[in-house]
Tab-separated table of C-alpha atoms and ligand atoms in Angstrom:
chain	number	residue	atom	x	y	z
D	1	MET	CA	49.025	175.638	61.480
D	2	PRO	CA	45.463	175.421	62.847
D	3	ASP	CA	45.509	177.873	65.759
D	4	ASP	CA	43.026	176.452	68.261
D	5	MET	CA	42.344	179.189	70.780
D	6	PRO	CA	41.736	177.967	74.305
D	7	ALA	CA	38.086	177.880	75.383
D	8	GLU	CA	39.092	177.971	79.034
D	9	GLU	CA	42.396	179.027	80.465
D	10	SER	CA	42.949	176.099	82.830
D	11	PRO	CA	46.141	174.303	81.788
D	12	THR	CA	44.400	170.916	81.922
D	13	THR	CA	41.244	171.730	79.958
D	14	ARG	CA	42.364	174.264	77.374
D	15	THR	CA	42.951	173.253	73.777
D	16	LEU	CA	46.655	173.122	73.201
D	17	ARG	CA	48.250	174.312	69.995
D	18	PRO	CA	49.711	171.695	67.623
D	19	ALA	CA	53.399	172.251	68.535
D	20	THR	CA	52.564	171.705	72.204
D	21	VAL	CA	50.477	168.628	71.421
D	22	ALA	CA	53.362	167.163	69.385
D	23	VAL	CA	55.674	167.566	72.378
D	24	THR	CA	53.326	166.631	75.243
D	25	ALA	CA	50.710	164.103	74.065
D	26	GLY	CA	51.103	160.403	74.833
D	27	ARG	CA	53.324	160.773	77.893
D	28	PRO	CA	53.045	159.109	81.324
D	29	PRO	CA	51.524	161.231	84.132
D	30	HIS	CA	53.861	163.645	85.939
D	31	THR	CA	54.322	161.515	89.046
D	32	THR	CA	57.527	160.882	90.941
D	33	ASP	CA	59.902	158.409	89.314
D	34	GLN	CA	57.807	158.033	86.162
D	35	PRO	CA	59.954	158.189	83.019
D	36	LEU	CA	59.103	161.151	80.768
D	37	ASN	CA	58.519	158.828	77.823
D	38	VAL	CA	56.462	155.652	77.582
D	39	PRO	CA	59.158	152.944	77.519
D	40	VAL	CA	59.291	150.415	74.694
D	41	THR	CA	57.236	147.403	75.722
D	42	PHE	CA	58.575	144.251	74.151
D	43	ALA	CA	55.740	141.847	74.894
D	44	SER	CA	53.979	139.159	72.898
D	45	THR	CA	51.654	138.446	75.803
D	46	TYR	CA	50.486	139.941	79.110
D	47	VAL	CA	49.335	138.397	82.380
D	48	ALA	CA	45.670	137.539	81.801
D	49	GLY	CA	42.632	139.279	83.218
D	50	GLY	CA	43.395	142.874	82.220
D	51	ASP	CA	42.904	144.985	79.068
D	52	LEU	CA	45.948	144.060	76.999
D	53	GLU	CA	45.943	140.224	76.815
D	54	TYR	CA	48.042	139.622	73.669
D	55	GLY	CA	50.657	141.467	71.606
D	56	ARG	CA	48.579	141.498	68.419
D	57	TYR	CA	45.766	143.397	70.178
D	58	ASP	CA	47.499	146.056	72.250
D	59	ASN	CA	50.872	147.531	73.101
D	60	PRO	CA	51.610	150.577	75.316
D	61	SER	CA	54.177	151.879	72.807
D	62	TRP	CA	51.562	151.914	70.023
D	63	ALA	CA	49.049	153.514	72.378
D	64	ALA	CA	51.402	156.424	73.148
D	65	PHE	CA	52.035	157.048	69.440
D	66	GLU	CA	48.322	156.757	68.630
D	67	GLU	CA	47.407	159.206	71.382
D	68	ALA	CA	49.819	161.828	70.003
D	69	LEU	CA	48.966	161.480	66.291
D	70	GLY	CA	45.250	161.178	67.090
D	71	ARG	CA	45.359	164.445	69.031
D	72	LEU	CA	47.138	166.186	66.135
D	73	GLU	CA	44.594	164.947	63.562
D	74	GLY	CA	41.659	165.580	65.924
D	75	GLY	CA	40.420	161.972	66.099
D	76	ARG	CA	41.214	158.491	67.390
D	77	CYS	CA	44.200	156.831	65.790
D	78	LEU	CA	45.265	153.268	64.990
D	79	SER	CA	48.825	152.400	63.982
D	80	PHE	CA	49.733	149.827	61.336
D	81	ALA	CA	52.800	147.936	60.152
D	82	SER	CA	53.207	150.294	57.159
D	83	GLY	CA	51.274	152.862	55.167
D	84	LEU	CA	50.186	150.170	52.736
D	85	ALA	CA	49.043	147.884	55.594
D	86	ALA	CA	46.757	150.765	56.632
D	87	VAL	CA	45.602	151.201	52.999
D	88	SER	CA	44.777	147.503	52.713
D	89	THR	CA	42.822	147.564	55.991
D	90	VAL	CA	40.762	150.564	54.837
D	91	LEU	CA	40.043	148.980	51.424
D	92	ASP	CA	38.837	145.876	53.311
D	93	LEU	CA	35.904	147.988	54.551
D	94	VAL	CA	34.447	148.094	51.038
D	95	GLY	CA	31.710	145.540	50.357
D	96	HIS	CA	32.011	142.938	47.612
D	97	GLY	CA	31.612	144.464	44.130
D	98	ALA	CA	31.330	148.029	45.453
D	99	LYS	CA	32.912	151.020	43.702
D	100	VAL	CA	35.937	152.949	44.916
D	101	VAL	CA	36.797	156.334	43.387
D	102	ALA	CA	40.464	157.306	43.582
D	103	PRO	CA	42.846	159.863	42.060
D	104	ARG	CA	44.492	158.575	38.887
D	105	HIS	CA	47.764	159.778	40.415
D	106	ALA	CA	47.249	158.307	43.880
D	107	TYR	CA	50.380	156.735	45.423
D	108	ASN	CA	51.347	153.846	43.140
D	109	GLY	CA	50.913	151.277	45.937
D	110	VAL	CA	47.286	152.398	46.317
D	111	ILE	CA	46.713	152.099	42.551
D	112	GLY	CA	48.414	148.680	42.746
D	113	GLN	CA	46.111	147.426	45.516
D	114	LEU	CA	43.009	148.736	43.724
D	115	GLY	CA	44.097	147.049	40.477
D	116	ASP	CA	44.754	143.773	42.257
D	117	LEU	CA	41.397	143.812	44.077
D	118	GLU	CA	39.589	144.714	40.853
D	119	MET	CA	41.296	141.915	38.920
D	120	ARG	CA	40.148	139.436	41.557
D	121	GLY	CA	36.561	140.697	41.362
D	122	ARG	CA	36.536	142.184	44.869
D	123	LEU	CA	35.615	145.749	43.866
D	124	THR	CA	35.561	148.173	40.968
D	125	ALA	CA	37.871	151.169	40.872
D	126	GLN	CA	37.314	154.414	38.983
D	127	LEU	CA	40.432	156.541	38.634
D	128	VAL	CA	39.763	160.255	38.169
D	129	ASP	CA	41.843	163.439	37.795
D	130	VAL	CA	41.624	164.674	41.384
D	131	THR	CA	41.990	168.338	40.329
D	132	ASP	CA	38.792	168.020	38.211
D	133	THR	CA	36.271	168.572	41.009
D	134	ASP	CA	33.249	168.179	38.671
D	135	ALA	CA	34.523	164.793	37.492
D	136	MET	CA	35.252	163.708	41.064
D	137	VAL	CA	31.793	164.820	42.230
D	138	ALA	CA	30.132	162.991	39.314
D	139	ALA	CA	32.105	159.825	40.096
D	140	CYS	CA	30.923	159.868	43.728
D	141	GLU	CA	27.347	159.105	42.750
D	142	ASP	CA	27.418	155.297	43.028
D	143	ALA	CA	30.604	154.961	45.099
D	144	ALA	CA	31.035	153.213	48.447
D	145	LEU	CA	34.416	154.791	49.188
D	146	VAL	CA	36.063	157.942	47.854
D	147	TRP	CA	39.833	157.867	48.184
D	148	LEU	CA	41.591	161.215	48.210
D	149	GLU	CA	45.254	162.041	48.326
D	150	SER	CA	46.147	165.717	48.458
D	151	PRO	CA	48.744	166.726	47.456
D	152	THR	CA	49.293	163.628	45.320
D	153	ASN	CA	52.573	161.738	45.145
D	154	PRO	CA	54.483	162.743	42.997
D	155	ALA	CA	52.298	164.951	40.736
D	156	LEU	CA	51.527	167.339	43.652
D	157	GLU	CA	47.920	167.850	42.578
D	158	VAL	CA	45.546	169.335	45.151
D	159	ALA	CA	41.931	168.187	45.646
D	160	ASP	CA	38.940	170.276	46.730
D	161	ILE	CA	38.466	168.142	49.849
D	162	PRO	CA	35.314	169.871	51.257
D	163	ALA	CA	33.412	169.833	47.922
D	164	ILE	CA	34.252	166.212	47.118
D	165	THR	CA	33.464	165.136	50.694
D	166	ARG	CA	30.017	166.762	50.520
D	167	ALA	CA	29.244	164.946	47.255
D	168	ALA	CA	30.531	161.632	48.610
D	169	HIS	CA	28.437	161.905	51.763
D	170	GLU	CA	25.320	162.761	49.741
D	171	ALA	CA	25.933	159.498	47.889
D	172	GLY	CA	26.409	157.624	51.189
D	173	ALA	CA	30.110	156.976	50.558
D	174	TYR	CA	32.931	157.133	53.066
D	175	VAL	CA	35.822	159.517	52.380
D	176	VAL	CA	39.458	158.849	53.228
D	177	VAL	CA	42.286	161.356	52.773
D	178	ASP	CA	45.894	160.203	52.504
D	179	ASN	CA	47.468	163.079	54.424
D	180	THR	CA	51.070	161.867	54.140
D	181	PHE	CA	52.366	164.900	52.204
D	182	ALA	CA	50.623	167.662	54.177
D	183	THR	CA	50.912	166.244	57.734
D	184	PRO	CA	48.286	167.279	60.348
D	185	LEU	CA	50.178	170.559	60.801
D	186	LEU	CA	49.343	171.835	57.300
D	187	GLN	CA	45.992	170.085	56.705
D	188	ARG	CA	43.419	168.529	59.072
D	189	PRO	CA	40.941	166.644	56.871
D	190	LEU	CA	38.741	165.503	59.810
D	191	ASP	CA	37.825	169.200	60.266
D	192	ASP	CA	36.417	169.060	56.697
D	193	ASP	CA	34.122	166.181	57.717
D	194	VAL	CA	36.308	163.512	56.105
D	195	ASP	CA	35.711	160.076	57.679
D	196	LEU	CA	39.249	158.709	57.740
D	197	VAL	CA	42.739	160.192	57.532
D	198	LEU	CA	45.577	157.908	56.520
D	199	HIS	CA	49.347	158.296	56.886
D	200	SER	CA	52.429	156.608	55.719
D	201	ALA	CA	54.071	157.437	59.070
D	202	THR	CA	57.248	156.188	57.383
D	203	LYS	CA	57.522	159.686	55.894
D	204	PHE	CA	57.161	163.015	57.763
D	205	ILE	CA	55.577	161.639	60.946
D	206	ALA	CA	58.548	159.423	61.885
D	207	GLY	CA	60.774	161.696	59.818
D	208	HIS	CA	64.217	160.061	60.030
D	209	SER	CA	64.210	157.409	57.279
D	210	ASP	CA	64.557	154.584	59.814
D	211	VAL	CA	61.002	153.311	60.369
D	212	LEU	CA	58.205	151.773	58.301
D	213	MET	CA	54.793	152.502	59.827
D	214	GLY	CA	51.239	153.515	58.938
D	215	ALA	CA	48.308	155.098	60.743
D	216	VAL	CA	44.602	155.863	60.356
D	217	ALA	CA	42.633	158.474	62.338
D	218	THR	CA	38.863	158.943	62.608
D	219	ARG	CA	36.155	160.620	64.718
D	220	ASP	CA	33.688	157.807	63.971
D	221	ASP	CA	33.751	155.323	66.874
D	222	GLU	CA	32.055	152.642	64.792
D	223	LEU	CA	34.652	152.922	62.002
D	224	TYR	CA	37.396	152.908	64.628
D	225	GLY	CA	35.996	149.670	66.072
D	226	VAL	CA	35.733	147.998	62.658
D	227	LEU	CA	39.320	148.977	61.751
D	228	LYS	CA	40.631	147.813	65.141
D	229	GLY	CA	38.792	144.520	64.601
D	230	ARG	CA	40.386	144.117	61.146
D	231	ARG	CA	43.817	144.900	62.571
D	232	ASP	CA	43.347	142.321	65.363
D	233	LEU	CA	42.311	139.775	62.747
D	234	THR	CA	45.013	140.385	60.143
D	235	GLY	CA	47.890	141.260	62.497
D	236	ALA	CA	48.983	144.251	60.396
D	237	VAL	CA	50.516	145.772	63.547
D	238	PRO	CA	53.762	147.726	63.983
D	239	GLY	CA	56.609	146.557	66.205
D	240	PRO	CA	56.909	148.333	69.578
D	241	MET	CA	60.341	149.720	68.672
D	242	GLU	CA	58.922	151.225	65.461
D	243	ALA	CA	56.135	152.888	67.435
D	244	PHE	CA	58.656	154.286	69.912
D	245	LEU	CA	60.856	155.685	67.123
D	246	ALA	CA	57.873	157.127	65.253
D	247	LEU	CA	56.699	158.920	68.410
D	248	ARG	CA	60.219	160.227	69.048
D	249	GLY	CA	60.172	161.568	65.485
D	250	LEU	CA	56.716	163.088	65.940
D	251	ARG	CA	57.975	165.179	68.888
D	252	THR	CA	59.815	167.471	66.436
D	253	LEU	CA	57.342	167.306	63.538
D	254	HIS	CA	56.496	171.009	63.808
D	255	LEU	CA	60.168	172.051	63.783
D	256	ARG	CA	61.046	169.775	60.881
D	257	VAL	CA	58.041	170.743	58.762
D	258	GLU	CA	58.620	174.453	59.378
D	259	ARG	CA	62.295	174.304	58.377
D	260	ALA	CA	61.828	171.901	55.455
D	261	GLU	CA	58.962	173.995	54.093
D	262	ALA	CA	61.006	177.209	54.321
D	263	ASN	CA	63.871	175.458	52.502
D	264	ALA	CA	61.452	174.157	49.849
D	265	GLN	CA	59.973	177.600	49.226
D	266	GLU	CA	63.426	179.097	48.704
D	267	LEU	CA	64.444	176.245	46.394
D	268	VAL	CA	61.224	176.658	44.358
D	269	ARG	CA	62.194	180.284	43.680
D	270	ARG	CA	65.689	179.330	42.535
D	271	LEU	CA	64.685	176.223	40.568
D	272	SER	CA	62.030	178.214	38.672
D	273	GLU	CA	64.762	180.469	37.283
D	274	HIS	CA	67.182	177.710	36.272
D	275	PRO	CA	67.283	176.961	32.502
D	276	ALA	CA	67.729	173.192	33.079
D	277	VAL	CA	64.331	173.063	34.816
D	278	GLY	CA	61.369	173.019	32.422
D	279	GLU	CA	58.648	172.948	35.064
D	280	VAL	CA	58.410	173.280	38.845
D	281	ARG	CA	55.441	171.719	40.611
D	282	TYR	CA	54.789	172.914	44.135
D	283	PRO	CA	51.372	173.242	45.803
D	284	GLY	CA	52.479	176.312	47.807
D	285	PHE	CA	53.010	174.427	51.083
D	286	GLY	CA	54.948	171.433	52.366
D	287	ALA	CA	58.426	170.111	51.670
D	288	ILE	CA	58.002	168.123	48.436
D	289	ILE	CA	58.842	169.671	45.055
D	290	SER	CA	58.596	167.941	41.687
D	291	ILE	CA	60.643	169.315	38.799
D	292	VAL	CA	60.539	168.285	35.154
D	293	LEU	CA	63.970	168.513	33.509
D	294	ALA	CA	63.937	170.489	30.247
D	295	GLN	CA	66.401	168.079	28.587
D	296	GLY	CA	64.381	164.937	29.333
D	297	ALA	CA	64.700	161.686	31.286
D	298	MET	CA	68.429	161.236	30.717
D	299	ALA	CA	69.126	164.650	32.224
D	300	ALA	CA	66.912	163.698	35.180
D	301	ASP	CA	68.909	160.508	35.751
D	302	LEU	CA	72.184	162.414	35.415
D	303	LEU	CA	71.072	164.989	37.986
D	304	THR	CA	70.265	162.335	40.587
D	305	HIS	CA	73.799	160.925	40.249
D	306	LYS	CA	75.735	164.213	40.331
D	307	THR	CA	75.159	165.550	43.851
D	308	SER	CA	76.795	164.761	47.163
D	309	LEU	CA	74.341	166.136	49.762
D	310	TRP	CA	71.144	165.249	47.906
D	311	VAL	CA	70.800	161.478	48.229
D	312	HIS	CA	69.490	159.442	45.316
D	313	ALA	CA	66.847	157.399	47.132
D	314	THR	CA	63.155	156.682	47.064
D	315	SER	CA	60.833	157.639	49.937
D	316	LEU	CA	60.533	161.128	51.419
D	317	GLY	CA	59.854	163.171	54.529
D	318	GLY	CA	63.164	162.560	56.327
D	319	VAL	CA	65.487	165.166	57.825
D	320	GLU	CA	67.862	164.592	54.887
D	321	SER	CA	67.164	165.804	51.348
D	322	THR	CA	66.506	162.981	48.864
D	323	PHE	CA	65.401	162.850	45.236
D	324	GLU	CA	64.686	160.433	42.428
D	325	ARG	CA	63.278	160.212	38.904
D	326	ARG	CA	59.934	158.616	39.617
D	327	ARG	CA	59.480	156.881	36.258
D	328	ARG	CA	62.530	154.724	37.010
D	329	TRP	CA	59.825	152.633	38.715
D	330	LYS	CA	57.896	150.564	36.153
D	331	VAL	CA	54.726	150.801	38.307
D	332	GLU	CA	54.608	154.611	38.138
D	333	PRO	CA	51.685	155.754	35.914
D	334	ALA	CA	52.710	156.673	32.334
D	335	THR	CA	50.967	160.047	32.743
D	336	ILE	CA	53.722	161.108	35.187
D	337	PRO	CA	56.360	162.912	33.036
D	338	ASP	CA	59.372	160.725	32.249
D	339	ALA	CA	61.754	163.542	33.251
D	340	LEU	CA	60.029	164.291	36.589
D	341	VAL	CA	62.317	164.306	39.621
D	342	ARG	CA	60.580	164.290	43.001
D	343	MET	CA	62.586	166.194	45.593
D	344	SER	CA	62.043	165.675	49.320
D	345	VAL	CA	63.555	168.744	50.943
D	346	GLY	CA	65.184	168.152	54.307
D	347	VAL	CA	66.168	170.413	57.187
D	348	GLU	CA	69.776	171.157	56.172
D	349	ASP	CA	71.005	174.696	55.474
D	350	VAL	CA	69.318	175.742	52.229
D	351	GLU	CA	72.501	177.410	50.932
D	352	ASP	CA	74.362	174.092	51.131
D	353	LEU	CA	71.469	172.334	49.403
D	354	TRP	CA	71.553	174.883	46.571
D	355	ASP	CA	75.382	174.850	46.346
D	356	ASP	CA	75.118	171.083	45.820
D	357	LEU	CA	72.241	171.250	43.347
D	358	ARG	CA	73.173	174.248	41.202
D	359	PRO	CA	76.402	172.897	39.611
D	360	ALA	CA	74.630	169.606	38.859
D	361	LEU	CA	71.860	171.540	37.102
D	362	ASP	CA	74.364	173.850	35.341
D	363	GLY	CA	76.001	170.749	33.824
D	364	LEU	CA	72.733	169.818	32.110
D	365	VAL	CA	72.300	172.918	29.921
U	1	LIG	C1	54.905	156.012	50.951
U	1	LIG	C2	53.456	156.318	50.777
U	1	LIG	C3	52.483	155.348	51.075
U	1	LIG	C4	52.850	153.928	51.479
U	1	LIG	O1	53.385	153.889	52.764
U	1	LIG	P1	54.462	152.772	53.252
U	1	LIG	O2	54.732	153.199	54.646
U	1	LIG	O3	55.631	152.870	52.317
U	1	LIG	O4	53.781	151.448	53.144
U	1	LIG	C5	51.152	155.714	50.959
U	1	LIG	N1	50.791	156.964	50.555
U	1	LIG	C6	51.707	157.905	50.250
U	1	LIG	C7	51.250	159.251	49.808
U	1	LIG	C8	53.063	157.618	50.347
U	1	LIG	O5	53.964	158.567	50.025
């Protein structure tokens, strides 16, 4: 975790550490009879003459969530109806015919949007191996936007964010990092001069597999204003209940990430020694592991049907451990191994997770 040391020791002015920010940010003031949490505001409209006006423009439940996630990322935050609603709003910033550089293994919904926009003549997309920093830097030259995702979903490739950001800025391009896998606790891209950070808050931020939401954070007030304007115009806003649940989830982000990461690191050690596992991909941090089954795609499918704690389900970042063979989705790039199983490690007891997994793996060799 970034360990911001306080500049001054006054409790109101000092820089709080991330765990404290997760718990305390976005709350009402400590005055008598105030609730401790911002209540859910179900409102399509507000009495005129103030700041809020209409439910597509503002909602106190979004504002509380945005305050907390913005503080964690070190910028101002806007919430969206889903991760992909946030992606679409960011891609809207790109001028007609301009070039976007993106990882060839970016989240398949991002690749899907880029392909769709390219087909309709809106922009051109260049997909690059994000681990090849020289190729990424070269691709930046005539780009308007450089899209980064690190680690990537589900290949778990890591980008050299500072080097690529420098090259992009020299070329006058904006840089966005999809920080869904790392969370602001393990990686703060705005500190590396990145322009925009994006989240599928559906995943670790909300953390309980019950909410679809997205978010963008930035330190650039102009970009913030443009994105807010696009969100007002398109209505890609979350529901107030979703924002409330996502903020409730965020309150324990540090505890969940710490436990899930510890579980993942232990499982990586054990999986690496199991003969049914041909390859373990793990970037060294976080709670997502990808394994490639030695016996191929059929073994991968068998594995995901032979456990009782591990749930066969898509998505990730919840308190419960889930896994799936990614190529069961036709939209997944063909360069992702057919026998790759992406594992989202939850916060259960790691011994129970292994006791569930090991016999299923044993049955494959
Ligand atoms: C899930 C995901 C998205 C899309 O978010 P939704 O909330 O499902 O729309 C974007 N990026 C990454 C890395 C994801 O895992």
